[in-house]
Coordinates of C-alpha atoms in Angstrom, one line a residue:
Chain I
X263 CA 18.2 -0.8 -5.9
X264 CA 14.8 -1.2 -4.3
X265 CA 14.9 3.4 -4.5
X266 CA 15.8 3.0 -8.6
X267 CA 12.6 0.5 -8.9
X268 CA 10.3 2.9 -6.9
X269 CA 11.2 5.9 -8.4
X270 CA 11.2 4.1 -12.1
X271 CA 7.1 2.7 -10.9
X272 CA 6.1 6.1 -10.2
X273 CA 7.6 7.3 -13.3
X274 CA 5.9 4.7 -15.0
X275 CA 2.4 5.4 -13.1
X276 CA 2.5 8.8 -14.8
X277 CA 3.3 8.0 -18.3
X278 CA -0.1 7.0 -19.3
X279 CA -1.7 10.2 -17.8
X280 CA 1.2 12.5 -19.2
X281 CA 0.6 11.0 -22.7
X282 CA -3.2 11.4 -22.6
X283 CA -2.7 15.1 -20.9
X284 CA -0.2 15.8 -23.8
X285 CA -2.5 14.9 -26.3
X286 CA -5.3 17.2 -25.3
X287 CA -2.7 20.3 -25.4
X288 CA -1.4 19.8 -28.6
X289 CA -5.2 19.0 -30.2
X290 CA -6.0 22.5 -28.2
X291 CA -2.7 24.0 -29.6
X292 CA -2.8 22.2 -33.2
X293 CA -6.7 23.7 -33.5
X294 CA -5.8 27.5 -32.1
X295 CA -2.8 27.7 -34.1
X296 CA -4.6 26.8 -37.0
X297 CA -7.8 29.2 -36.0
X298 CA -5.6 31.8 -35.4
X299 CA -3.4 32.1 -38.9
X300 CA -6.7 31.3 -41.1
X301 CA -8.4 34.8 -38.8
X302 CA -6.7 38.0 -40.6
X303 CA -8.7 40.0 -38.1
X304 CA -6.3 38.8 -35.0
X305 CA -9.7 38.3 -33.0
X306 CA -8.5 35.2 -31.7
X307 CA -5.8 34.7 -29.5
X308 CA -4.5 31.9 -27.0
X309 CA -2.2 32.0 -24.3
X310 CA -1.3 30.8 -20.9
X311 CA -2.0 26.8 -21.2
X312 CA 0.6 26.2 -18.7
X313 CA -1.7 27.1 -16.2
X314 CA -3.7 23.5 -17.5
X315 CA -0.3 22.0 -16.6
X316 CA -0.3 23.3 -13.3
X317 CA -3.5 22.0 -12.1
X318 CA -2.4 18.8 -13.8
X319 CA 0.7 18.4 -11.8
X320 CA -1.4 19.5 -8.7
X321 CA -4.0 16.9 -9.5
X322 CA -1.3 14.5 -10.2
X323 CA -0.1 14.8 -6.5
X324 CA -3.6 14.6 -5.1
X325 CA -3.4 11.0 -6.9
X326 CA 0.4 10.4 -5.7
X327 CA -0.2 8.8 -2.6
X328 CA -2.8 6.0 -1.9
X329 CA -2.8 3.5 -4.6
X330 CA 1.2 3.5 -4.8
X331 CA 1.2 3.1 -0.8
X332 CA -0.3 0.3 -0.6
X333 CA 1.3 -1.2 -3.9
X334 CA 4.7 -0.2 -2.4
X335 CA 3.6 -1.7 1.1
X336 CA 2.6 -4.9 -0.7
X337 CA 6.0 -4.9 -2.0
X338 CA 8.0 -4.6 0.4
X339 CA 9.0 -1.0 0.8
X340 CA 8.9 1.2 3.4
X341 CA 7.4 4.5 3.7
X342 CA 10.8 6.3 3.7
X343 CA 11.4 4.8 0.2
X344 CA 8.0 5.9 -0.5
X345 CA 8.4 9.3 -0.1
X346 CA 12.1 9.6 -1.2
X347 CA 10.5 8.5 -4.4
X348 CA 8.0 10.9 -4.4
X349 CA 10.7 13.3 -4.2
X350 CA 12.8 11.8 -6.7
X351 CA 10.1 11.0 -9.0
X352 CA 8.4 14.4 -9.2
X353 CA 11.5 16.2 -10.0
X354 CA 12.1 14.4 -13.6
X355 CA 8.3 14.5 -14.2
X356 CA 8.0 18.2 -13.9
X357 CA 11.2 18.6 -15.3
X358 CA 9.9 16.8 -18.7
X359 CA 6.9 18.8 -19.0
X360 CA 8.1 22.3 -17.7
X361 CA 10.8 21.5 -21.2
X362 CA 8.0 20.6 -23.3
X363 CA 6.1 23.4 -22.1
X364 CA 8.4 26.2 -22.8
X365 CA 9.2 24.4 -26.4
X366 CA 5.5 24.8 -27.1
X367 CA 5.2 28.5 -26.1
X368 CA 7.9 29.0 -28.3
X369 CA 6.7 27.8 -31.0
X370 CA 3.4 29.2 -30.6
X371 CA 4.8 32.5 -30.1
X372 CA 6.9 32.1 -33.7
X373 CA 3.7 31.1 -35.1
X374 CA 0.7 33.2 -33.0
X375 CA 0.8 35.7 -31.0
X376 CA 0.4 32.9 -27.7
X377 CA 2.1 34.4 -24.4
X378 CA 3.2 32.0 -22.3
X379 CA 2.2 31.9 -18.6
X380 CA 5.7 33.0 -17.9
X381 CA 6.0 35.9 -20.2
X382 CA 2.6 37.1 -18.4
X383 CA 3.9 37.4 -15.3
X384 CA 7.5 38.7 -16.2
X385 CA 7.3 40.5 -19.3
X386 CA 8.5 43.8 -17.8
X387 CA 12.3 41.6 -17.1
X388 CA 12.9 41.2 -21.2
X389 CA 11.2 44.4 -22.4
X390 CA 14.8 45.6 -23.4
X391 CA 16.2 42.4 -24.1
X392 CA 16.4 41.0 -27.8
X393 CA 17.5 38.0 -27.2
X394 CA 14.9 35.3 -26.4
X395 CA 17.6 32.2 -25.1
X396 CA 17.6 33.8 -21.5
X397 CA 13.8 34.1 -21.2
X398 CA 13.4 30.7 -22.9
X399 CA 15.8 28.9 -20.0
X400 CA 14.2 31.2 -17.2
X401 CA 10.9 30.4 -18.4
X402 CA 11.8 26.2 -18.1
X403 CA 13.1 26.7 -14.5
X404 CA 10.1 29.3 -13.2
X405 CA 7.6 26.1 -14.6
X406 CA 9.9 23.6 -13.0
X407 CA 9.8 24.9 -9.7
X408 CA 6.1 26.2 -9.5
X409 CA 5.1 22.5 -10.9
X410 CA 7.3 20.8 -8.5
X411 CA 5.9 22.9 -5.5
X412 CA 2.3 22.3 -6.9
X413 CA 2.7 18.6 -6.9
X414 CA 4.2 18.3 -3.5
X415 CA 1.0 20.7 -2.6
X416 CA -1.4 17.7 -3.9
X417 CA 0.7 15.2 -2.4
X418 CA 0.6 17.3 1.1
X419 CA -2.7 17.7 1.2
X420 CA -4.1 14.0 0.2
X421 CA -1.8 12.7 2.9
X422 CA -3.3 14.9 4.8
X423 CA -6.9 13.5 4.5
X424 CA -5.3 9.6 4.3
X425 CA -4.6 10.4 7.8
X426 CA -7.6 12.1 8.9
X427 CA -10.6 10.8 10.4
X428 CA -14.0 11.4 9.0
X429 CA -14.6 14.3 11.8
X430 CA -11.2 16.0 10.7
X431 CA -11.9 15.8 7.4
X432 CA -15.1 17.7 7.7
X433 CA -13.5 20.2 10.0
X434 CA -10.4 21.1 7.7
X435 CA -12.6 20.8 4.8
X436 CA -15.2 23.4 5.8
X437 CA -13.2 25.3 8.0
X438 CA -10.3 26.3 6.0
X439 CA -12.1 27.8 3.7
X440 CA -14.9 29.5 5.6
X441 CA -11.6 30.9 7.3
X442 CA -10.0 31.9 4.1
X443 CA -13.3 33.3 2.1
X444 CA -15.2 34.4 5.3
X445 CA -13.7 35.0 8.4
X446 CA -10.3 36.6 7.1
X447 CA -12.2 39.5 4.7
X448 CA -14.5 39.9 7.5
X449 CA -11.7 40.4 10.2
X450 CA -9.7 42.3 7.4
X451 CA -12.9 44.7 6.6
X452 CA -14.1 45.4 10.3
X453 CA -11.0 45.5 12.4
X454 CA -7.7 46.0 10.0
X455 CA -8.6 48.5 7.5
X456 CA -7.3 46.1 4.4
X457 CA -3.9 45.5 6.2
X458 CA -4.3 41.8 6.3
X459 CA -5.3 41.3 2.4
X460 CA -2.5 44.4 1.6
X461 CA 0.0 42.4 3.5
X462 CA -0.6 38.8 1.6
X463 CA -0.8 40.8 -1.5
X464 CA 3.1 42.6 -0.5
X465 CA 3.9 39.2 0.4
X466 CA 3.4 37.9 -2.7
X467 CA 4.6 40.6 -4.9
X468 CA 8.0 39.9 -2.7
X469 CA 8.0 36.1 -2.7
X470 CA 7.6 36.4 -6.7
X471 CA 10.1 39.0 -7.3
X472 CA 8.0 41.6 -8.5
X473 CA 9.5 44.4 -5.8
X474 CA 13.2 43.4 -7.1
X475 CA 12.8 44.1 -10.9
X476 CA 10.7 41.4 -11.8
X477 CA 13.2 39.1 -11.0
X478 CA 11.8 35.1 -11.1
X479 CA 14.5 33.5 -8.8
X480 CA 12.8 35.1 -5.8
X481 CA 9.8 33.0 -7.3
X482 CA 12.2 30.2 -7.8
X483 CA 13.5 29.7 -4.5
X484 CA 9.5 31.0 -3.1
X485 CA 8.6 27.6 -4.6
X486 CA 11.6 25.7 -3.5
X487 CA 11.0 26.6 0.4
X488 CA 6.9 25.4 0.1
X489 CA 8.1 22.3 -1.9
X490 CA 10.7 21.9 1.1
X491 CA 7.8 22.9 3.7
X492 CA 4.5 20.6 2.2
X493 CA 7.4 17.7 1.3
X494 CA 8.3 18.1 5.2
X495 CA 4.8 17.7 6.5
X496 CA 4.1 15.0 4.0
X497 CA 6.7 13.2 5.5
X498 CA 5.7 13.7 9.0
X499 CA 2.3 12.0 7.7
X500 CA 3.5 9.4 5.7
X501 CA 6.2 8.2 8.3
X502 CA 2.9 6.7 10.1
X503 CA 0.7 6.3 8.1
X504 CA -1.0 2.4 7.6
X505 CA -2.5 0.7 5.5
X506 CA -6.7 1.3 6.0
X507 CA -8.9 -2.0 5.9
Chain M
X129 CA 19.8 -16.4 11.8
X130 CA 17.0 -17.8 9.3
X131 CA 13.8 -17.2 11.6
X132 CA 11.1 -14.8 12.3
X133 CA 10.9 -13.8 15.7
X134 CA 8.1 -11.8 17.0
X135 CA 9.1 -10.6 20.4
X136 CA 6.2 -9.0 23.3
X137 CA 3.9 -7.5 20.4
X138 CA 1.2 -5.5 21.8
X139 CA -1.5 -4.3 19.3
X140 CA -5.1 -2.3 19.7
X141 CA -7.4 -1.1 18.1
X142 CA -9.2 2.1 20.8
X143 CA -10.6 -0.4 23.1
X144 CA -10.0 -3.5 21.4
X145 CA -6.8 -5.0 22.3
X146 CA -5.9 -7.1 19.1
X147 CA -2.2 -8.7 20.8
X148 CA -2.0 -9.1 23.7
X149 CA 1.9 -9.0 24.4
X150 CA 3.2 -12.2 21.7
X151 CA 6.3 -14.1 20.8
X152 CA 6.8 -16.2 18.6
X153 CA 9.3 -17.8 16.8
X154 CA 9.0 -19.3 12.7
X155 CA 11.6 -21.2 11.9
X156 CA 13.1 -21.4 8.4
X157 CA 12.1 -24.5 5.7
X158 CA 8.7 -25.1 7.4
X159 CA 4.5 -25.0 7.3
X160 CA 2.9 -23.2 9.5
X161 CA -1.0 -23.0 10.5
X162 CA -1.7 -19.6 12.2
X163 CA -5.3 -20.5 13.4
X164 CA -7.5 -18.7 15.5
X165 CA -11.5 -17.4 15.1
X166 CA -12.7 -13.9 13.3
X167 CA -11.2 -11.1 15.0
X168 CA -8.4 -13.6 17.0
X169 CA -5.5 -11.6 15.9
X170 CA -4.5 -13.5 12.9
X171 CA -4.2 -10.5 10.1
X172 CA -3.0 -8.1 12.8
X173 CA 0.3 -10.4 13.4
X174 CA 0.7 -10.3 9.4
X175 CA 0.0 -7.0 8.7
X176 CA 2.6 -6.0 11.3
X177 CA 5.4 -8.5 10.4
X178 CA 4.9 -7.0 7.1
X179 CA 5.3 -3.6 8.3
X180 CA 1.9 -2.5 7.2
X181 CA 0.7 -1.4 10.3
X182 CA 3.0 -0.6 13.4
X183 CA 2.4 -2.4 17.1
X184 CA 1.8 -0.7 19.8
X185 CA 5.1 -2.4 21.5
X186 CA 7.2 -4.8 20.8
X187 CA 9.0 -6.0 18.0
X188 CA 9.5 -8.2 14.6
X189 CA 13.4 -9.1 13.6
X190 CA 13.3 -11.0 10.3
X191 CA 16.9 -12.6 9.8
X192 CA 17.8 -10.6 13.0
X193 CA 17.3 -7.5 11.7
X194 CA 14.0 -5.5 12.3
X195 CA 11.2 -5.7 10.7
X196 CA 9.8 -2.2 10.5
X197 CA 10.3 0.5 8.0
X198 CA 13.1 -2.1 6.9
X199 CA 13.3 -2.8 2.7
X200 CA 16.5 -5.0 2.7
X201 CA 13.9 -7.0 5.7
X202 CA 11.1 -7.0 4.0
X203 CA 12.8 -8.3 0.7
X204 CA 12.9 -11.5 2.0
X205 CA 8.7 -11.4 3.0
X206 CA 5.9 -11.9 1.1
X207 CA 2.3 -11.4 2.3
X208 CA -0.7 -12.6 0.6
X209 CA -3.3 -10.9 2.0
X210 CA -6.9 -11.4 2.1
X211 CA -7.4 -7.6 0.8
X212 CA -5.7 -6.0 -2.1
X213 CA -3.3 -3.7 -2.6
X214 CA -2.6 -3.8 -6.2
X215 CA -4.1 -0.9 -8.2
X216 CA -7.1 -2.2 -9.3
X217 CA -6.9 -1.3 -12.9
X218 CA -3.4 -2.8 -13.5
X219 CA -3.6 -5.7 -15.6
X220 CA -2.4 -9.5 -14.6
X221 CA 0.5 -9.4 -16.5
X222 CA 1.7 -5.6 -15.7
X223 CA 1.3 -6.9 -11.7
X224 CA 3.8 -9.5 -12.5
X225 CA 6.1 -7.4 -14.6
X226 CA 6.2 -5.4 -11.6
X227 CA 6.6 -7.7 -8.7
X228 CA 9.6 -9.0 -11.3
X229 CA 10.9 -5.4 -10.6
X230 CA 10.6 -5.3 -6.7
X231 CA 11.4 -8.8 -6.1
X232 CA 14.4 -10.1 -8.5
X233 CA 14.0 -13.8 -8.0
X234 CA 10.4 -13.4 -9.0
X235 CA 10.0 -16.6 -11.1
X236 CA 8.4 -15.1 -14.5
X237 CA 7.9 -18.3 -16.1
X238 CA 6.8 -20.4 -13.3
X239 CA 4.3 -17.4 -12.5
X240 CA 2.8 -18.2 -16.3
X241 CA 2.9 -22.2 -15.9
X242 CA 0.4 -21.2 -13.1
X243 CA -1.5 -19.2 -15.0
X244 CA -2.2 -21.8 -17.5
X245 CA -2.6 -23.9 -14.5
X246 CA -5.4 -22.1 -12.7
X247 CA -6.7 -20.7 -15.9
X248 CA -6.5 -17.1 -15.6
X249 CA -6.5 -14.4 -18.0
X250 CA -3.6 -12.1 -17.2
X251 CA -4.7 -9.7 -19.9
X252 CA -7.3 -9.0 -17.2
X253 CA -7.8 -5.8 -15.0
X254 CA -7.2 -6.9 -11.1
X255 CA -10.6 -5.4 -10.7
X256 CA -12.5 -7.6 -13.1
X257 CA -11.0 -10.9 -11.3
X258 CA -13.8 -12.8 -9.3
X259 CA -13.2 -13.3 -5.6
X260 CA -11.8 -16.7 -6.2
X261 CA -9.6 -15.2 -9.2
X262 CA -8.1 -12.7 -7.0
X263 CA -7.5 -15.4 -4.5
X264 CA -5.6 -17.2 -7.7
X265 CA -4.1 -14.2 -8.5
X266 CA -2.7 -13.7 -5.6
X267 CA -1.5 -17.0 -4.6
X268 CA 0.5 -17.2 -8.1
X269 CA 2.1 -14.4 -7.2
X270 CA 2.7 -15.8 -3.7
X271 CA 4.5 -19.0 -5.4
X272 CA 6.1 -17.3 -7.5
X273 CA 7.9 -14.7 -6.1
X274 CA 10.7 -17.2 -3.7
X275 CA 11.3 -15.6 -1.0
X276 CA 12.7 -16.9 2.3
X277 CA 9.0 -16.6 4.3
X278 CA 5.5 -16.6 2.3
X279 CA 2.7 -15.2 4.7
X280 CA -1.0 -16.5 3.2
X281 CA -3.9 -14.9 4.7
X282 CA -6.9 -16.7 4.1
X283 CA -5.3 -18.0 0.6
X284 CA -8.1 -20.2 -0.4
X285 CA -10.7 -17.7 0.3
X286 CA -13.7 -17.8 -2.4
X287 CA -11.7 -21.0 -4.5
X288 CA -14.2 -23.6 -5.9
X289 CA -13.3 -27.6 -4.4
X290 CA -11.2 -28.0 -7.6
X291 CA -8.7 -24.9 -7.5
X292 CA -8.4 -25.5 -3.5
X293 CA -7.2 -29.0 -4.8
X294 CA -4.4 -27.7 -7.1
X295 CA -3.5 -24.9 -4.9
X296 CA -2.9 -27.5 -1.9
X297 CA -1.2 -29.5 -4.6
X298 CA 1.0 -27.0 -5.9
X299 CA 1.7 -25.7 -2.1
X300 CA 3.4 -28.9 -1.8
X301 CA 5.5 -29.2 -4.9
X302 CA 6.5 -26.0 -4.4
X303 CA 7.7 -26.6 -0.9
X304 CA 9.6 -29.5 -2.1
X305 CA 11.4 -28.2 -5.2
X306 CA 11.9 -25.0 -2.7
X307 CA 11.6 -24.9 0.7
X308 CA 10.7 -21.9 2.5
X309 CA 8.8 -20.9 5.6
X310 CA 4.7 -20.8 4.8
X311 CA 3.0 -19.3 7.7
X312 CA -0.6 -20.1 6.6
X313 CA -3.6 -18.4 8.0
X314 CA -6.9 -20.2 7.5
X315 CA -10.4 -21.0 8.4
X316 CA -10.4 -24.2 6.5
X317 CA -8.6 -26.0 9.0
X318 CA -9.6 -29.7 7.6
X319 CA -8.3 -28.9 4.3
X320 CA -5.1 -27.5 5.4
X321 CA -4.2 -29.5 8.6
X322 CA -2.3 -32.5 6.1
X323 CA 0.1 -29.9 5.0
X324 CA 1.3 -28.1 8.4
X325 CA 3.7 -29.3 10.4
X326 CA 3.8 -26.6 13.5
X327 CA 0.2 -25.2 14.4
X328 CA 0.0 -21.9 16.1
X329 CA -3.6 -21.0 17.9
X330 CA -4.0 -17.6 18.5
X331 CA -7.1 -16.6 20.5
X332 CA -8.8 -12.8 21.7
X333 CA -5.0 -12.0 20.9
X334 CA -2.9 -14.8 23.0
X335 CA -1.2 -17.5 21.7
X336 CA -3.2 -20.4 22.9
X337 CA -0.9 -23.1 21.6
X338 CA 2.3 -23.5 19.6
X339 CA 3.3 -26.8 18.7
X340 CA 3.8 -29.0 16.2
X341 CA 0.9 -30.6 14.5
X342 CA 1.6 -34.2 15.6
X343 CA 2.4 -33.6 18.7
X344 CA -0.9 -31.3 19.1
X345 CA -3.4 -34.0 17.8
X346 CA -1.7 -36.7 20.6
X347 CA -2.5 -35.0 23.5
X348 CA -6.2 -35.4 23.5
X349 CA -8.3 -38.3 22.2
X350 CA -12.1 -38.6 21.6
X351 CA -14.1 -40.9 23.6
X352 CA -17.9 -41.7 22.7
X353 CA -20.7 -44.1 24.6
X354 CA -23.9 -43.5 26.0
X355 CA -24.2 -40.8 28.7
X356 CA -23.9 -42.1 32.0
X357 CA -20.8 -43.9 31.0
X358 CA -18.9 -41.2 29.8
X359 CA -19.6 -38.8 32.7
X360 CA -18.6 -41.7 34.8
X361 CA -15.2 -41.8 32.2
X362 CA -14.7 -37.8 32.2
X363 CA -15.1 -37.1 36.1
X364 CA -11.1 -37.0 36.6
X365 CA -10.5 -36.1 33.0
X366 CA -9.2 -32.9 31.4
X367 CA -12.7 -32.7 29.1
X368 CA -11.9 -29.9 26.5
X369 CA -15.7 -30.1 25.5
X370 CA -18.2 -32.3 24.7
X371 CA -21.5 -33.0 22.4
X372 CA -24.5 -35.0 23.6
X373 CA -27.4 -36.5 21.0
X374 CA -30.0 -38.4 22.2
X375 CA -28.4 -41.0 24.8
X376 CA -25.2 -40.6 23.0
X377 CA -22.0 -38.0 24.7
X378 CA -18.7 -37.9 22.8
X379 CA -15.8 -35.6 24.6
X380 CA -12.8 -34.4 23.9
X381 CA -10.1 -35.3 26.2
X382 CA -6.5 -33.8 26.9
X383 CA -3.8 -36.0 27.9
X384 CA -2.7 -39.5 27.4
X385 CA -5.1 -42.5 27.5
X386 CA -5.3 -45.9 29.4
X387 CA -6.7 -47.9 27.2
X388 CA -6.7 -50.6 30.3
X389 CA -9.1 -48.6 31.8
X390 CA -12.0 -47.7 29.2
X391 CA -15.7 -48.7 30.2
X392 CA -16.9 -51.0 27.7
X393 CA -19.3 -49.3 25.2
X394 CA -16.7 -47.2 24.8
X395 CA -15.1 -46.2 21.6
X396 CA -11.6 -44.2 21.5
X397 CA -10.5 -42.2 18.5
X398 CA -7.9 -39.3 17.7
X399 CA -8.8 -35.9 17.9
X400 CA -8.9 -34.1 14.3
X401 CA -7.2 -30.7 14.1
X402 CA -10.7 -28.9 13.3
X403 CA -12.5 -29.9 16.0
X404 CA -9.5 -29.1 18.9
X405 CA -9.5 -26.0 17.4
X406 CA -13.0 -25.3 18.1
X407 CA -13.1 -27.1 21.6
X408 CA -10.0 -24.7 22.0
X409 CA -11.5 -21.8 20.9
X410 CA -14.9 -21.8 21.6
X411 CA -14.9 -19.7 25.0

């Protein structure tokens, strides 16, 4: 009972922000469609605005954690149903907009010339497939799972810092990326030849199913592992975290 | 099993250590006073009974069943605490639609008669409420929500003299219509010591003294005269503490009194719960 309630408060806790994310889109949408069929030169074009839906899902879970800890803790509920409701609650949330997502590129695409986010990255799969049904389904799961794994991202990573102290904080948040922008290229220039940033880049093309004929699942079940990975460590945080004075 | 026991809770902070090895036990249907200075332990016990921060050893049952990382526990605690951890730009209303939701016998239109009572807005944000509103706020919530044990940290903190009187008042008729165990946590000790009925002192993180009320304020007296004659008095006496002005000494006495054997010039009156405390407390 006390999981239903949680999961229902979180759902709740992202309505308004949904509603007021939603609206921006379909202004931006409403306005471009609109540019687009008045220009008979086909100078304008939009595409890609589920990428504004991934760093609002990511955003989203950088937002997950601290206020609804210490509402829950208030409450009554412990940090297992916490994070099960994390869980549970992202799902239907991503779920929603990775639907309403794909029903916008598709109507944009009857009506523009608007390429979904999707369609960028795997165009090559349908090149010799009429039908659109398959790519329309494919394209709901591919956002469902990268939105899903975003979101547990953001919720990873402001556990993270909720558990930090001020020191760690500064460390992580200058050295990861001094490591990432700085010291990897640098290593990868001087002493590897390019094998480190040819490696990530392999890696990716693998984990996205680029080598395997453009096929999303490898991206699918990519995303499901990280989601299973940052949702692990978040776990590991939240099991001990308390409450800060 | 309708109790809260607190069994050899250890608590620091680095280098502080915050409890030192407690146990307690609150009993079902009754008031309690958790007293003790700034920094005595007080919140720490709370928070961790309410699983909002974990001991260092030890443990909480509630009902017989632990405390920690325990919802079907914790259903049956509520702790008003002297922070908050509502979202602060929830409204009133929205924070009592919700504590409806997490706990069922949440009393909806009892919460309201309060709010009419105490006179606040619950259209209102929880971060435009004044200190003494969020106290309100709080406490409504508090009353309202009838579960077994209610856990008020520092309740009256920021009230003016009048809401302090309804909230004492309405402590009362809740109790009555309802009773529950109220484990109160205060610095107001005059103004809450009519409605306890066990006292728990709590001191650099040790239980000083757990008894009830009455029985506490019996065990000492208060003797005042000039000087001489109550040093004479106090030589073979458990003095707690004393105050001197001018010629005048008044000291605070444990144990029982001979009335038989008072100097004249002296006067004999009861120890009031405030001023024990402090003789208690002030190491």
């Amino acid at each position: 009972m006390y999981m239903k309630t949680a999961i229902k408060y979180k759902i709740w806790e992202n309505k308004r922000p949904l509603m007021i994310y939603y609206g921006i889109i379909y202004t931006i949408l409403v306005a471009s469609a609109l540019a687009i069929t008045s220009a008979d030169n086909g100078s304008i074009s939009v595409s890609g605005i589920e990428f504004a839906s991934m760093i609002f899902i990511f955003i989203s879970g950088l937002n997950y954690f601290g206020e609804t800890f210490r509402m829950f803790l208030q409450n009554g509920l412990s940090r297992k149903t916490l994070f099960i409701s994390f869980v549970f609650s992202i799902i239907p949330i991503t779920a929603f907009m990775a639907i309403l997502d794909s029903i916008n590129s598709l109507i944009m695409g009857y009506i523009t010339n608007y390429k979904s986010l999707y369609l960028q990255f795997y165009h090559p799969r349908y090149v010799e497939s009429s039908g659109t049904g398959l790519q329309f389904f494919e394209g709901i799961l591919w956002s469902l799972f990268a939105y899903a794994m975003l979101a547990m991202l953001g919720v990873f990573i402001t556990t993270l810092y909720y558990r930090m102290d001020k020191k760690q904080k500064l460390v992580v948040s200058i050295g990861f990326p001094l490591l990432l922008f700085v010291v990897l290229p640098m290593l990868d220039n001087s002493f590897t030849n390019g094998a480190i940033f040819r490696g990530i880049g392999d890696s990716f093309a693998f984990a996205w199913g680029y080598q395997h004929g453009f096929n999303p699942y490898y991206s699918m079940l990519t995303c499901t592992l990280f989601f299973i990975f940052f949702g692990g460590l978040a776990y590991l945080l939240i099991r001990k975290a308390v409450v800060q004075e | 099993m309708n109790f809260i026991e607190v069994k050899s809770l250890t608590k620091t902070f680095g280098n502080v250590t915050a409890l030192k090895n407690i146990n307690l036990k609150f009993e079902g249907n009754k008031i309690y006073g958790l007293l003790g200075r700034n920094g005595a332990g007080k919140t720490t016990l709370l928070n961790i009974i309410n699983n909002r921060i974990f001991p260092d050893s030890g443990e909480v049952l509630i009902d017989g069943v632990t405390a920690f990382e325990n919802d079907y526990a914790q259903r049956n605690v509520y702790l008003m605490s002297e922070k908050n951890y509502y979202p602060l730009t929830m409204k009133v209303n929205n924070v009592f639609k919700w504590t409806n939701e997490f706990y069922p016998l949440f009393d909806m239109d009892y919460a309201k008669e309060l709010t009419a009572k105490f006179g606040l807005n619950p259209a209102k944000k929880v971060k435009e409420l004044s200190t003494g509103y969020n106290s309100i706020f709080k406490i409504i919530i508090a009353l309202s929500v009838n579960t077994p044990y209610i856990l008020l940290d520092e309740p009256v903190l920021g009230l003016d003299a009048n809401h302090r009187a309804i909230f004492y008042k309405t402590l009362i008729e809740n109790y009555n219509a309802n009773p529950k165990t109220i484990i109160i946590s205060t610095h107001l000790i005059d103004e809450v010591a009519n409605v306890l009925e066990d006292i728990i002192i709590i001191n650099q993180g040790e239980i000083l003294k757990n008894e009830s009320c009455e029985q506490l304020l019996t065990q000492g007296y208060t003797v005042t005269g000039s000087t001489t004659t109550i040093n004479s008095f106090i030589a073979d006496k458990n003095t707690i503490g004393y105050d001197t002005l001018g010629g005048l000494k008044t000291a605070y006495i444990y144990g029982s009194v001979d009335k038989s054997e008072l100097p004249t010039g002296v006067e004999i009156s009861k120890l009031d719960l405030q001023r024990l405390f402090i003789q208690l407390t002030n190491s």
